[in-house]
Amino acid sequence: MSVESGTGKDSILEFFVQASNKHDFSLDITLNVKGAVVTGTLVSAKEYFDSLSETFEDGSDVAQKLSEELARAGESVEENQSAEAHFIHLKNTKVYCGDSKPTPSKGKIMWRGKISEVDGFFLGKIAESKSSK
C-alpha cells in the first residue's frame, strides 16, 4: 500500500474500502466531499446493494425487477473483488452542508460516492447533539 498515490484517490481510504468489500469489515467514518461533510458507517458494496435491493422487493413488478438487478449487482461485486476500488458505501449516513442540521435528518440512509471525489476523512461519526430547545 503506497501512502502517496498521486492518482486522485487516497490509497489509505481505498484500503479501508477494500477491507470492507473483501472481509465484510465496517467502520464509522466521516468524509469531506467538495465542501460537504458525509458521516456514516463504511459497509461493503455487497451490503450496500443487498440493502437497496430489499427496499424494492415488495413493490410493483418494476420494483421487483430493480430488486433483482440490485441483488445481482451485489453478487457481481463480491465475485469480482479486483485490487482497485472506485466507490465507497456508507449506511446510516448524514450529510452536512454548512448548517447544523444534516440532510437527510431522519431514516437509515445508504450512500455511495466516488473515492476519487473524497477530499479528506477521519475515523468516527459525527453525532448530533441533543439540545434542550
PDB file of C-alpha atoms in Angstrom, residues 31-109:
ATOM      1  CA  LEU A  31     -15.694  12.222   4.710  1.00  0.00           C
ATOM      2  CA  ASN A  32     -15.106  15.698   3.296  1.00  0.00           C
ATOM      3  CA  VAL A  33     -16.573  15.759  -0.222  1.00  0.00           C
ATOM      4  CA  LYS A  34     -16.495  19.019  -2.211  1.00  0.00           C
ATOM      5  CA  GLY A  35     -17.361  21.158   0.824  1.00  0.00           C
ATOM      6  CA  ALA A  36     -19.919  18.783   2.317  1.00  0.00           C
ATOM      7  CA  VAL A  37     -19.318  16.551   5.324  1.00  0.00           C
ATOM      8  CA  VAL A  38     -20.645  12.993   4.908  1.00  0.00           C
ATOM      9  CA  THR A  39     -20.731  10.834   8.040  1.00  0.00           C
ATOM     10  CA  GLY A  40     -21.803   7.203   8.448  1.00  0.00           C
ATOM     11  CA  THR A  41     -20.617   3.614   8.679  1.00  0.00           C
ATOM     12  CA  LEU A  42     -18.481   2.134   5.906  1.00  0.00           C
ATOM     13  CA  VAL A  43     -20.028  -1.084   4.537  1.00  0.00           C
ATOM     14  CA  SER A  44     -19.176  -3.487   1.738  1.00  0.00           C
ATOM     15  CA  ALA A  45     -20.525  -2.924  -1.764  1.00  0.00           C
ATOM     16  CA  LYS A  46     -22.445  -6.202  -1.386  1.00  0.00           C
ATOM     17  CA  GLU A  47     -24.183  -4.982   1.795  1.00  0.00           C
ATOM     18  CA  TYR A  48     -24.990  -1.692   0.051  1.00  0.00           C
ATOM     19  CA  PHE A  49     -26.595  -3.402  -2.973  1.00  0.00           C
ATOM     20  CA  ASP A  50     -28.368  -6.008  -0.813  1.00  0.00           C
ATOM     21  CA  SER A  51     -29.866  -3.245   1.342  1.00  0.00           C
ATOM     22  CA  LEU A  52     -31.041  -1.297  -1.701  1.00  0.00           C
ATOM     23  CA  SER A  53     -32.484  -4.498  -3.154  1.00  0.00           C
ATOM     24  CA  GLU A  54     -34.565  -5.067  -0.005  1.00  0.00           C
ATOM     25  CA  THR A  55     -36.201  -1.635  -0.324  1.00  0.00           C
ATOM     26  CA  PHE A  56     -37.756  -2.633  -3.662  1.00  0.00           C
ATOM     27  CA  GLU A  57     -38.562  -6.338  -3.210  1.00  0.00           C
ATOM     28  CA  ASP A  58     -42.172  -5.929  -2.020  1.00  0.00           C
ATOM     29  CA  GLY A  59     -43.236  -3.400  -4.659  1.00  0.00           C
ATOM     30  CA  SER A  60     -44.642  -3.485  -8.161  1.00  0.00           C
ATOM     31  CA  ASP A  61     -43.276  -5.618 -10.994  1.00  0.00           C
ATOM     32  CA  VAL A  62     -40.832  -2.837 -11.900  1.00  0.00           C
ATOM     33  CA  ALA A  63     -39.716  -2.506  -8.270  1.00  0.00           C
ATOM     34  CA  GLN A  64     -39.203  -6.274  -8.023  1.00  0.00           C
ATOM     35  CA  LYS A  65     -37.124  -6.219 -11.218  1.00  0.00           C
ATOM     36  CA  LEU A  66     -34.998  -3.422  -9.719  1.00  0.00           C
ATOM     37  CA  SER A  67     -34.602  -5.500  -6.565  1.00  0.00           C
ATOM     38  CA  GLU A  68     -33.369  -8.484  -8.590  1.00  0.00           C
ATOM     39  CA  GLU A  69     -30.898  -6.340 -10.569  1.00  0.00           C
ATOM     40  CA  LEU A  70     -29.511  -4.745  -7.392  1.00  0.00           C
ATOM     41  CA  ALA A  71     -29.118  -8.170  -5.765  1.00  0.00           C
ATOM     42  CA  ARG A  72     -27.240  -9.347  -8.875  1.00  0.00           C
ATOM     43  CA  ALA A  73     -25.003  -6.257  -8.704  1.00  0.00           C
ATOM     44  CA  GLY A  74     -24.127  -7.172  -5.112  1.00  0.00           C
ATOM     45  CA  GLU A  75     -23.254 -10.729  -6.137  1.00  0.00           C
ATOM     46  CA  SER A  76     -21.190  -9.456  -9.069  1.00  0.00           C
ATOM     47  CA  VAL A  77     -19.185  -7.117  -6.829  1.00  0.00           C
ATOM     48  CA  GLU A  78     -18.477  -9.970  -4.420  1.00  0.00           C
ATOM     49  CA  GLU A  79     -17.291 -12.246  -7.262  1.00  0.00           C
ATOM     50  CA  ASN A  80     -15.112  -9.567  -8.909  1.00  0.00           C
ATOM     51  CA  GLN A  81     -13.108  -8.332  -5.944  1.00  0.00           C
ATOM     52  CA  SER A  82     -10.456  -6.611  -8.022  1.00  0.00           C
ATOM     53  CA  ALA A  83      -7.451  -4.957  -6.443  1.00  0.00           C
ATOM     54  CA  GLU A  84      -8.821  -1.486  -7.142  1.00  0.00           C
ATOM     55  CA  ALA A  85     -11.898   0.084  -5.528  1.00  0.00           C
ATOM     56  CA  HIS A  86     -13.634   3.082  -7.093  1.00  0.00           C
ATOM     57  CA  PHE A  87     -16.661   3.632  -4.835  1.00  0.00           C
ATOM     58  CA  ILE A  88     -17.220   3.931  -1.095  1.00  0.00           C
ATOM     59  CA  HIS A  89     -20.505   2.845   0.521  1.00  0.00           C
ATOM     60  CA  LEU A  90     -21.939   4.108   3.819  1.00  0.00           C
ATOM     61  CA  LYS A  91     -25.011   3.222   5.849  1.00  0.00           C
ATOM     62  CA  ASN A  92     -26.810   5.365   8.437  1.00  0.00           C
ATOM     63  CA  THR A  93     -25.483   8.373   6.538  1.00  0.00           C
ATOM     64  CA  LYS A  94     -25.911  12.046   7.306  1.00  0.00           C
ATOM     65  CA  VAL A  95     -24.722  14.877   5.045  1.00  0.00           C
ATOM     66  CA  TYR A  96     -23.833  18.293   6.468  1.00  0.00           C
ATOM     67  CA  CYS A  97     -23.639  21.258   4.093  1.00  0.00           C
ATOM     68  CA  GLY A  98     -22.579  24.168   6.277  1.00  0.00           C
ATOM     69  CA  ASP A  99     -25.541  24.219   8.643  1.00  0.00           C
ATOM     70  CA  SER A 100     -26.156  22.456  11.908  1.00  0.00           C
ATOM     71  CA  LYS A 101     -28.868  20.112  10.605  1.00  0.00           C
ATOM     72  CA  PRO A 102     -27.882  17.125   8.480  1.00  0.00           C
ATOM     73  CA  THR A 103     -29.626  16.181   5.269  1.00  0.00           C
ATOM     74  CA  PRO A 104     -31.455  13.841   5.425  1.00  0.00           C
ATOM     75  CA  SER A 105     -32.250  14.228   9.081  1.00  0.00           C
ATOM     76  CA  LYS A 106     -34.266  11.011   9.514  1.00  0.00           C
ATOM     77  CA  GLY A 107     -34.074   7.447   8.315  1.00  0.00           C
ATOM     78  CA  LYS A 108     -31.337   4.922   7.651  1.00  0.00           C
ATOM     79  CA  ILE A 109     -29.795   6.327   4.506  1.00  0.00           C
TER      80      ILE A 109
END
